Amino acid sequence: MDFKNIKIIKKLGSGVFGTTYLVTKDNKKYAMKIQHILPKHRTKSFQYELWRELDLYKYINTLNKNDSKFFTKLYAYEIYDNCKHEQKRPFKLGNDSWAKGVKQLDKSDWCVKYLMDYQGKQTFGKYMSTHSIKPKEMRSFLLQIIKITLLLQKGGYCHCDLHPLNIMV
């Protein structure tokens, strides 16, 4: 699969490093994430988040159907130059060394695009704020989150940004 004939429908959300959009390709909905990278990140190295993330998707593809259903499928990725993407964050960056590194990323002309399954727009955080969750339902959610965490651990991965807005319902 490639990035030809993709039409951006709307922005789904922004994080620290990337923005995710609802897109269509061949009349099917997908999520497309775009994030800046530094030129040196183009070289495959697990020192860079890009390659660790791609390695995680490779691991997810090895899981059986029952386990892989808990994860978003990656169809394609593309590293490209002359990136015009402008990262808008849900908060303002400070001036510490970490924030300066993130601002350096924003200035880079290099980006990576990920084309993934569109899982819908309902996050666990939004769901909890609009529904009265019964104990049985909460146990089901928690058991699924624990299963996902264990699957990640089994593959040697750790999710360092696990919160209700990063979990799709």
Short mmCIF file of N, CA and C in Angstrom, two decimals:
data_model
loop_
_atom_site.label_atom_id
_atom_site.label_comp_id
_atom_site.label_asym_id
_atom_site.label_seq_id
_atom_site.Cartn_x
_atom_site.Cartn_y
_atom_site.Cartn_z
N MET A 1 0.86 -1.17 0.00
CA MET A 1 0.00 0.00 0.00
C MET A 1 0.90 1.24 0.00
N ASP A 2 0.45 2.29 -0.65
CA ASP A 2 1.24 3.51 -0.73
C ASP A 2 0.39 4.72 -0.31
N PHE A 3 0.98 5.89 -0.47
CA PHE A 3 0.32 7.12 -0.04
C PHE A 3 -0.29 7.90 -1.20
N LYS A 4 -0.42 7.26 -2.35
CA LYS A 4 -1.05 7.91 -3.50
C LYS A 4 -2.57 7.93 -3.31
N ASN A 5 -3.21 8.95 -3.81
CA ASN A 5 -4.67 9.08 -3.80
C ASN A 5 -5.27 9.12 -2.39
N ILE A 6 -4.54 9.70 -1.46
CA ILE A 6 -5.06 9.86 -0.10
C ILE A 6 -5.68 11.24 0.02
N LYS A 7 -6.87 11.28 0.59
CA LYS A 7 -7.56 12.55 0.80
C LYS A 7 -7.75 12.74 2.31
N ILE A 8 -7.25 13.85 2.83
CA ILE A 8 -7.41 14.17 4.25
C ILE A 8 -8.83 14.68 4.47
N ILE A 9 -9.55 14.03 5.38
CA ILE A 9 -10.93 14.42 5.71
C ILE A 9 -10.94 15.42 6.86
N LYS A 10 -10.25 15.07 7.96
CA LYS A 10 -10.20 15.98 9.10
C LYS A 10 -9.10 15.54 10.06
N LYS A 11 -8.74 16.47 10.93
CA LYS A 11 -7.75 16.20 11.98
C LYS A 11 -8.45 15.44 13.10
N LEU A 12 -7.84 14.35 13.56
CA LEU A 12 -8.40 13.59 14.67
C LEU A 12 -7.82 14.02 16.00
N GLY A 13 -6.53 14.36 16.01
CA GLY A 13 -5.91 14.77 17.26
C GLY A 13 -4.43 15.02 17.09
N SER A 14 -3.88 15.70 18.11
CA SER A 14 -2.46 16.01 18.13
C SER A 14 -1.86 15.60 19.45
N GLY A 15 -0.62 15.19 19.39
CA GLY A 15 0.14 14.89 20.59
C GLY A 15 1.40 15.72 20.60
N VAL A 16 2.37 15.30 21.36
CA VAL A 16 3.63 16.03 21.45
C VAL A 16 4.37 15.96 20.12
N PHE A 17 4.41 14.77 19.52
CA PHE A 17 5.27 14.57 18.36
C PHE A 17 4.54 14.49 17.02
N GLY A 18 3.26 14.19 17.02
CA GLY A 18 2.59 14.00 15.75
C GLY A 18 1.14 14.41 15.76
N THR A 19 0.58 14.45 14.56
CA THR A 19 -0.83 14.76 14.35
C THR A 19 -1.44 13.61 13.56
N THR A 20 -2.64 13.20 13.95
CA THR A 20 -3.32 12.11 13.27
C THR A 20 -4.55 12.67 12.56
N TYR A 21 -4.72 12.20 11.32
CA TYR A 21 -5.82 12.66 10.47
C TYR A 21 -6.67 11.47 10.05
N LEU A 22 -7.96 11.72 9.85
CA LEU A 22 -8.84 10.76 9.19
C LEU A 22 -8.65 10.99 7.70
N VAL A 23 -8.34 9.92 6.97
CA VAL A 23 -8.12 10.03 5.53
C VAL A 23 -8.90 8.93 4.82
N THR A 24 -9.08 9.12 3.53
CA THR A 24 -9.67 8.05 2.72
C THR A 24 -8.70 7.70 1.59
N LYS A 25 -8.73 6.45 1.22
CA LYS A 25 -7.96 5.93 0.10
C LYS A 25 -8.79 4.81 -0.49
N ASP A 26 -9.08 4.89 -1.76
CA ASP A 26 -9.89 3.87 -2.43
C ASP A 26 -11.20 3.61 -1.69
N ASN A 27 -11.85 4.70 -1.25
CA ASN A 27 -13.16 4.66 -0.57
C ASN A 27 -13.13 3.95 0.78
N LYS A 28 -11.97 3.80 1.39
CA LYS A 28 -11.86 3.19 2.71
C LYS A 28 -11.23 4.21 3.65
N LYS A 29 -11.71 4.24 4.90
CA LYS A 29 -11.18 5.17 5.90
C LYS A 29 -9.93 4.59 6.56
N TYR A 30 -8.96 5.48 6.78
CA TYR A 30 -7.73 5.14 7.49
C TYR A 30 -7.37 6.29 8.42
N ALA A 31 -6.45 6.02 9.32
CA ALA A 31 -5.84 7.07 10.12
C ALA A 31 -4.43 7.27 9.57
N MET A 32 -4.03 8.53 9.40
CA MET A 32 -2.69 8.82 8.95
C MET A 32 -2.03 9.75 9.97
N LYS A 33 -0.91 9.28 10.52
CA LYS A 33 -0.15 10.08 11.48
C LYS A 33 1.04 10.69 10.75
N ILE A 34 1.30 11.97 11.01
CA ILE A 34 2.45 12.66 10.45
C ILE A 34 3.26 13.25 11.60
N GLN A 35 4.58 13.02 11.56
CA GLN A 35 5.43 13.61 12.57
C GLN A 35 6.78 13.96 11.98
N HIS A 36 7.37 15.03 12.49
CA HIS A 36 8.70 15.45 12.05
C HIS A 36 9.76 14.50 12.61
N ILE A 37 10.83 14.34 11.85
CA ILE A 37 12.00 13.61 12.32
C ILE A 37 13.23 14.43 11.94
N LEU A 38 14.32 14.18 12.61
CA LEU A 38 15.59 14.81 12.24
C LEU A 38 16.20 14.03 11.09
N PRO A 39 17.00 14.68 10.25
CA PRO A 39 17.62 13.97 9.12
C PRO A 39 18.36 12.70 9.55
N LYS A 40 19.02 12.72 10.69
CA LYS A 40 19.76 11.54 11.14
C LYS A 40 18.83 10.36 11.48
N HIS A 41 17.56 10.63 11.73
CA HIS A 41 16.60 9.57 12.06
C HIS A 41 16.26 8.68 10.87
N ARG A 42 16.62 9.12 9.67
CA ARG A 42 16.36 8.31 8.47
C ARG A 42 17.17 7.02 8.48
N THR A 43 18.30 7.04 9.17
CA THR A 43 19.15 5.86 9.27
C THR A 43 18.58 4.93 10.33
N LYS A 44 18.35 3.68 9.96
CA LYS A 44 17.74 2.74 10.90
C LYS A 44 18.62 2.55 12.12
N SER A 45 18.05 2.90 13.26
CA SER A 45 18.72 2.74 14.55
C SER A 45 17.65 2.73 15.63
N PHE A 46 17.70 1.76 16.53
CA PHE A 46 16.70 1.69 17.59
C PHE A 46 16.91 2.75 18.64
N GLN A 47 17.92 3.56 18.46
CA GLN A 47 18.14 4.72 19.31
C GLN A 47 17.05 5.77 19.01
N TYR A 48 16.45 5.70 17.81
CA TYR A 48 15.44 6.67 17.40
C TYR A 48 14.04 6.08 17.53
N GLU A 49 13.14 6.88 18.06
CA GLU A 49 11.76 6.46 18.32
C GLU A 49 11.08 5.91 17.07
N LEU A 50 11.34 6.51 15.93
CA LEU A 50 10.73 6.06 14.67
C LEU A 50 10.96 4.57 14.45
N TRP A 51 12.18 4.13 14.59
CA TRP A 51 12.51 2.72 14.30
C TRP A 51 12.01 1.79 15.40
N ARG A 52 11.93 2.28 16.63
CA ARG A 52 11.35 1.45 17.71
C ARG A 52 9.86 1.25 17.46
N GLU A 53 9.18 2.32 17.00
CA GLU A 53 7.75 2.22 16.71
C GLU A 53 7.50 1.26 15.55
N LEU A 54 8.30 1.35 14.50
CA LEU A 54 8.15 0.43 13.37
C LEU A 54 8.44 -1.00 13.78
N ASP A 55 9.39 -1.19 14.68
CA ASP A 55 9.68 -2.53 15.19
C ASP A 55 8.50 -3.07 15.99
N LEU A 56 7.82 -2.21 16.73
CA LEU A 56 6.62 -2.63 17.47
C LEU A 56 5.54 -3.11 16.50
N TYR A 57 5.32 -2.36 15.42
CA TYR A 57 4.32 -2.79 14.44
C TYR A 57 4.70 -4.13 13.81
N LYS A 58 5.98 -4.34 13.60
CA LYS A 58 6.45 -5.62 13.07
C LYS A 58 6.11 -6.76 14.05
N TYR A 59 6.31 -6.50 15.35
CA TYR A 59 5.94 -7.48 16.38
C TYR A 59 4.44 -7.74 16.38
N ILE A 60 3.64 -6.68 16.30
CA ILE A 60 2.18 -6.83 16.29
C ILE A 60 1.74 -7.75 15.16
N ASN A 61 2.39 -7.63 14.00
CA ASN A 61 2.04 -8.48 12.85
C ASN A 61 2.35 -9.95 13.08
N THR A 62 3.16 -10.28 14.09
CA THR A 62 3.46 -11.68 14.39
C THR A 62 2.43 -12.31 15.32
N LEU A 63 1.58 -11.47 15.93
CA LEU A 63 0.60 -11.97 16.89
C LEU A 63 -0.54 -12.70 16.17
N ASN A 64 -1.16 -13.64 16.89
CA ASN A 64 -2.31 -14.32 16.30
C ASN A 64 -3.50 -13.35 16.21
N LYS A 65 -4.53 -13.76 15.50
CA LYS A 65 -5.68 -12.89 15.22
C LYS A 65 -6.35 -12.39 16.50
N ASN A 66 -6.50 -13.26 17.51
CA ASN A 66 -7.14 -12.86 18.75
C ASN A 66 -6.35 -11.80 19.51
N ASP A 67 -5.03 -11.87 19.43
CA ASP A 67 -4.20 -10.90 20.14
C ASP A 67 -3.97 -9.63 19.32
N SER A 68 -3.83 -9.76 18.02
CA SER A 68 -3.54 -8.58 17.19
C SER A 68 -4.74 -7.64 17.09
N LYS A 69 -5.94 -8.14 17.39
CA LYS A 69 -7.14 -7.28 17.30
C LYS A 69 -7.11 -6.12 18.29
N PHE A 70 -6.25 -6.21 19.30
CA PHE A 70 -6.16 -5.14 20.30
C PHE A 70 -5.29 -3.98 19.83
N PHE A 71 -4.64 -4.13 18.69
CA PHE A 71 -3.69 -3.13 18.23
C PHE A 71 -4.10 -2.58 16.86
N THR A 72 -3.64 -1.37 16.58
CA THR A 72 -3.85 -0.75 15.29
C THR A 72 -2.89 -1.36 14.28
N LYS A 73 -3.40 -1.69 13.10
CA LYS A 73 -2.57 -2.27 12.05
C LYS A 73 -1.91 -1.14 11.25
N LEU A 74 -0.61 -1.28 11.00
CA LEU A 74 0.12 -0.35 10.16
C LEU A 74 0.18 -0.93 8.75
N TYR A 75 -0.29 -0.15 7.77
CA TYR A 75 -0.28 -0.61 6.37
C TYR A 75 0.96 -0.13 5.62
N ALA A 76 1.41 1.09 5.92
CA ALA A 76 2.55 1.64 5.21
C ALA A 76 3.14 2.79 6.01
N TYR A 77 4.40 3.06 5.73
CA TYR A 77 5.02 4.27 6.25
C TYR A 77 5.92 4.85 5.16
N GLU A 78 6.16 6.15 5.27
CA GLU A 78 6.96 6.83 4.26
C GLU A 78 7.75 7.94 4.94
N ILE A 79 9.05 7.96 4.70
CA ILE A 79 9.90 9.04 5.19
C ILE A 79 10.13 9.97 4.01
N TYR A 80 9.91 11.27 4.23
CA TYR A 80 10.04 12.18 3.09
C TYR A 80 10.61 13.53 3.51
N ASP A 81 11.19 14.21 2.54
CA ASP A 81 11.82 15.51 2.70
C ASP A 81 10.83 16.59 2.25
N ASN A 82 11.18 17.83 2.56
CA ASN A 82 10.36 18.98 2.18
C ASN A 82 8.98 18.92 2.84
N CYS A 83 8.97 18.55 4.09
CA CYS A 83 7.74 18.39 4.86
C CYS A 83 7.17 19.75 5.24
N LYS A 84 5.91 19.96 4.92
CA LYS A 84 5.23 21.22 5.22
C LYS A 84 4.29 21.10 6.43
N HIS A 85 4.30 19.93 7.06
CA HIS A 85 3.42 19.69 8.21
C HIS A 85 3.78 20.63 9.36
N GLU A 86 2.77 21.24 9.95
CA GLU A 86 2.96 22.10 11.12
C GLU A 86 2.35 21.41 12.33
N GLN A 87 3.20 21.08 13.30
CA GLN A 87 2.73 20.38 14.50
C GLN A 87 2.09 21.35 15.47
N LYS A 88 0.81 21.14 15.76
CA LYS A 88 0.09 21.95 16.76
C LYS A 88 -0.16 21.05 17.96
N ARG A 89 0.28 21.46 19.10
CA ARG A 89 0.16 20.66 20.32
C ARG A 89 -1.00 21.14 21.19
N PRO A 90 -1.51 20.23 22.03
CA PRO A 90 -2.61 20.62 22.92
C PRO A 90 -2.13 21.45 24.11
N PHE A 91 -0.83 21.76 24.15
CA PHE A 91 -0.27 22.55 25.24
C PHE A 91 0.95 23.31 24.72
N LYS A 92 1.39 24.29 25.48
CA LYS A 92 2.54 25.10 25.10
C LYS A 92 3.81 24.45 25.65
N LEU A 93 4.86 24.46 24.83
CA LEU A 93 6.15 23.91 25.27
C LEU A 93 6.87 24.92 26.15
N GLY A 94 7.62 24.40 27.11
CA GLY A 94 8.44 25.25 27.98
C GLY A 94 9.76 25.59 27.32
N ASN A 95 10.76 25.86 28.15
CA ASN A 95 12.08 26.21 27.63
C ASN A 95 13.18 25.31 28.16
N ASP A 96 12.81 24.17 28.73
CA ASP A 96 13.83 23.25 29.23
C ASP A 96 14.50 22.52 28.06
N SER A 97 15.48 21.71 28.34
CA SER A 97 16.24 21.04 27.28
C SER A 97 15.36 20.09 26.47
N TRP A 98 14.41 19.42 27.12
CA TRP A 98 13.51 18.51 26.40
C TRP A 98 12.68 19.30 25.39
N ALA A 99 12.11 20.42 25.83
CA ALA A 99 11.28 21.25 24.95
C ALA A 99 12.10 21.81 23.80
N LYS A 100 13.35 22.16 24.05
CA LYS A 100 14.22 22.67 22.98
C LYS A 100 14.46 21.59 21.93
N GLY A 101 14.59 20.34 22.37
CA GLY A 101 14.74 19.23 21.43
C GLY A 101 13.50 19.04 20.58
N VAL A 102 12.33 19.17 21.18
CA VAL A 102 11.07 19.04 20.44
C VAL A 102 10.94 20.18 19.43
N LYS A 103 11.31 21.38 19.84
CA LYS A 103 11.24 22.54 18.93
C LYS A 103 12.21 22.35 17.75
N GLN A 104 13.35 21.71 18.00
CA GLN A 104 14.30 21.42 16.92
C GLN A 104 13.66 20.46 15.91
N LEU A 105 12.90 19.48 16.41
CA LEU A 105 12.17 18.57 15.52
C LEU A 105 11.21 19.34 14.61
N ASP A 106 10.48 20.30 15.20
CA ASP A 106 9.50 21.08 14.44
C ASP A 106 10.14 21.81 13.26
N LYS A 107 11.39 22.18 13.38
CA LYS A 107 12.08 22.93 12.33
C LYS A 107 12.60 22.03 11.21
N SER A 108 12.59 20.72 11.44
CA SER A 108 13.12 19.78 10.46
C SER A 108 12.25 19.73 9.20
N ASP A 109 12.89 19.58 8.06
CA ASP A 109 12.17 19.42 6.79
C ASP A 109 11.80 17.96 6.53
N TRP A 110 12.18 17.08 7.42
CA TRP A 110 11.92 15.65 7.24
C TRP A 110 10.74 15.21 8.09
N CYS A 111 9.89 14.35 7.53
CA CYS A 111 8.73 13.82 8.25
C CYS A 111 8.59 12.33 7.94
N VAL A 112 7.78 11.69 8.74
CA VAL A 112 7.36 10.32 8.47
C VAL A 112 5.84 10.30 8.53
N LYS A 113 5.23 9.56 7.60
CA LYS A 113 3.78 9.35 7.58
C LYS A 113 3.55 7.88 7.89
N TYR A 114 2.53 7.60 8.68
CA TYR A 114 2.10 6.24 8.97
C TYR A 114 0.65 6.11 8.49
N LEU A 115 0.34 5.08 7.73
CA LEU A 115 -1.03 4.81 7.31
C LEU A 115 -1.52 3.60 8.10
N MET A 116 -2.58 3.81 8.90
CA MET A 116 -3.02 2.79 9.85
C MET A 116 -4.53 2.58 9.77
N ASP A 117 -4.99 1.52 10.45
CA ASP A 117 -6.42 1.30 10.62
C ASP A 117 -7.04 2.51 11.29
N TYR A 118 -8.24 2.85 10.88
CA TYR A 118 -9.02 3.86 11.59
C TYR A 118 -9.89 3.12 12.59
N GLN A 119 -9.69 3.38 13.86
CA GLN A 119 -10.38 2.65 14.92
C GLN A 119 -11.63 3.37 15.43
N GLY A 120 -12.02 4.44 14.79
CA GLY A 120 -13.18 5.20 15.27
C GLY A 120 -12.70 6.38 16.10
N LYS A 121 -13.64 7.13 16.59
CA LYS A 121 -13.28 8.36 17.31
C LYS A 121 -13.50 8.28 18.82
N GLN A 122 -13.96 7.14 19.31
CA GLN A 122 -14.29 7.04 20.73
C GLN A 122 -13.09 6.55 21.54
N THR A 123 -12.50 7.46 22.30
CA THR A 123 -11.42 7.05 23.20
C THR A 123 -12.03 6.59 24.53
N PHE A 124 -11.25 5.86 25.29
CA PHE A 124 -11.70 5.41 26.60
C PHE A 124 -12.00 6.61 27.50
N GLY A 125 -11.19 7.66 27.40
CA GLY A 125 -11.41 8.87 28.19
C GLY A 125 -12.74 9.52 27.88
N LYS A 126 -13.06 9.66 26.58
CA LYS A 126 -14.34 10.25 26.19
C LYS A 126 -15.49 9.35 26.60
N TYR A 127 -15.30 8.04 26.44
CA TYR A 127 -16.34 7.08 26.80
C TYR A 127 -16.67 7.19 28.29
N MET A 128 -15.64 7.25 29.13
CA MET A 128 -15.86 7.33 30.58
C MET A 128 -16.57 8.62 30.97
N SER A 129 -16.33 9.70 30.22
CA SER A 129 -16.95 10.98 30.57
C SER A 129 -18.40 11.08 30.11
N THR A 130 -18.81 10.19 29.22
CA THR A 130 -20.18 10.26 28.69
C THR A 130 -21.05 9.06 29.06
N HIS A 131 -20.48 8.08 29.74
CA HIS A 131 -21.22 6.87 30.10
C HIS A 131 -21.08 6.57 31.59
N SER A 132 -22.11 6.00 32.13
CA SER A 132 -22.04 5.48 33.48
C SER A 132 -21.58 4.03 33.36
N ILE A 133 -20.37 3.76 33.80
CA ILE A 133 -19.77 2.43 33.60
C ILE A 133 -20.07 1.54 34.80
N LYS A 134 -20.66 0.42 34.50
CA LYS A 134 -20.99 -0.56 35.54
C LYS A 134 -19.73 -1.35 35.90
N PRO A 135 -19.66 -1.88 37.12
CA PRO A 135 -18.47 -2.62 37.56
C PRO A 135 -18.07 -3.76 36.61
N LYS A 136 -19.04 -4.49 36.07
CA LYS A 136 -18.73 -5.60 35.16
C LYS A 136 -18.05 -5.08 33.90
N GLU A 137 -18.55 -3.95 33.38
CA GLU A 137 -17.96 -3.36 32.19
C GLU A 137 -16.55 -2.84 32.48
N MET A 138 -16.35 -2.22 33.66
CA MET A 138 -15.04 -1.72 34.03
C MET A 138 -14.04 -2.87 34.16
N ARG A 139 -14.46 -3.98 34.73
CA ARG A 139 -13.58 -5.16 34.82
C ARG A 139 -13.17 -5.63 33.43
N SER A 140 -14.11 -5.62 32.49
CA SER A 140 -13.81 -6.03 31.12
C SER A 140 -12.76 -5.11 30.50
N PHE A 141 -12.95 -3.80 30.66
CA PHE A 141 -11.97 -2.85 30.14
C PHE A 141 -10.60 -3.09 30.78
N LEU A 142 -10.57 -3.23 32.08
CA LEU A 142 -9.30 -3.40 32.78
C LEU A 142 -8.60 -4.69 32.37
N LEU A 143 -9.35 -5.77 32.21
CA LEU A 143 -8.74 -7.03 31.78
C LEU A 143 -8.15 -6.92 30.37
N GLN A 144 -8.83 -6.18 29.49
CA GLN A 144 -8.29 -5.98 28.14
C GLN A 144 -7.01 -5.14 28.18
N ILE A 145 -6.99 -4.11 29.01
CA ILE A 145 -5.80 -3.26 29.13
C ILE A 145 -4.64 -4.07 29.70
N ILE A 146 -4.93 -4.91 30.69
CA ILE A 146 -3.89 -5.77 31.26
C ILE A 146 -3.37 -6.75 30.21
N LYS A 147 -4.27 -7.33 29.43
CA LYS A 147 -3.86 -8.26 28.37
C LYS A 147 -2.93 -7.56 27.37
N ILE A 148 -3.30 -6.36 26.95
CA ILE A 148 -2.48 -5.59 26.01
C ILE A 148 -1.10 -5.31 26.62
N THR A 149 -1.09 -4.90 27.88
CA THR A 149 0.17 -4.61 28.56
C THR A 149 1.05 -5.86 28.63
N LEU A 150 0.45 -7.01 28.92
CA LEU A 150 1.21 -8.26 28.97
C LEU A 150 1.72 -8.67 27.59
N LEU A 151 0.91 -8.46 26.55
CA LEU A 151 1.37 -8.77 25.19
C LEU A 151 2.56 -7.90 24.81
N LEU A 152 2.50 -6.64 25.18
CA LEU A 152 3.63 -5.75 24.91
C LEU A 152 4.87 -6.20 25.67
N GLN A 153 4.68 -6.53 26.94
CA GLN A 153 5.82 -6.98 27.75
C GLN A 153 6.43 -8.26 27.19
N LYS A 154 5.59 -9.19 26.75
CA LYS A 154 6.06 -10.44 26.17
C LYS A 154 6.96 -10.18 24.96
N GLY A 155 6.65 -9.14 24.19
CA GLY A 155 7.45 -8.80 23.03
C GLY A 155 8.64 -7.91 23.36
N GLY A 156 8.78 -7.55 24.64
CA GLY A 156 9.90 -6.71 25.05
C GLY A 156 9.62 -5.23 24.93
N TYR A 157 8.34 -4.86 24.92
CA TYR A 157 7.95 -3.46 24.76
C TYR A 157 7.26 -2.93 26.00
N CYS A 158 7.29 -1.62 26.14
CA CYS A 158 6.62 -0.94 27.24
C CYS A 158 5.93 0.29 26.67
N HIS A 159 4.66 0.49 26.98
CA HIS A 159 3.92 1.66 26.51
C HIS A 159 4.11 2.77 27.55
N CYS A 160 4.84 3.79 27.18
CA CYS A 160 5.16 4.86 28.13
C CYS A 160 4.19 6.03 28.07
N ASP A 161 3.11 5.88 27.33
CA ASP A 161 2.13 6.95 27.22
C ASP A 161 0.71 6.38 27.31
N LEU A 162 0.52 5.46 28.23
CA LEU A 162 -0.76 4.79 28.38
C LEU A 162 -1.68 5.63 29.27
N HIS A 163 -2.73 6.15 28.68
CA HIS A 163 -3.73 6.92 29.40
C HIS A 163 -5.06 6.81 28.65
N PRO A 164 -6.19 7.19 29.27
CA PRO A 164 -7.51 6.97 28.66
C PRO A 164 -7.71 7.56 27.27
N LEU A 165 -6.98 8.63 26.92
CA LEU A 165 -7.15 9.22 25.59
C LEU A 165 -6.35 8.48 24.52
N ASN A 166 -5.51 7.54 24.93
CA ASN A 166 -4.74 6.73 23.98
C ASN A 166 -5.29 5.31 23.85
N ILE A 167 -6.46 5.08 24.39
CA ILE A 167 -7.10 3.77 24.31
C ILE A 167 -8.42 3.95 23.56
N MET A 168 -8.58 3.21 22.48
CA MET A 168 -9.80 3.32 21.68
C MET A 168 -10.84 2.31 22.16
N VAL A 169 -12.09 2.72 22.14
CA VAL A 169 -13.19 1.85 22.53
C VAL A 169 -13.94 1.45 21.27
#
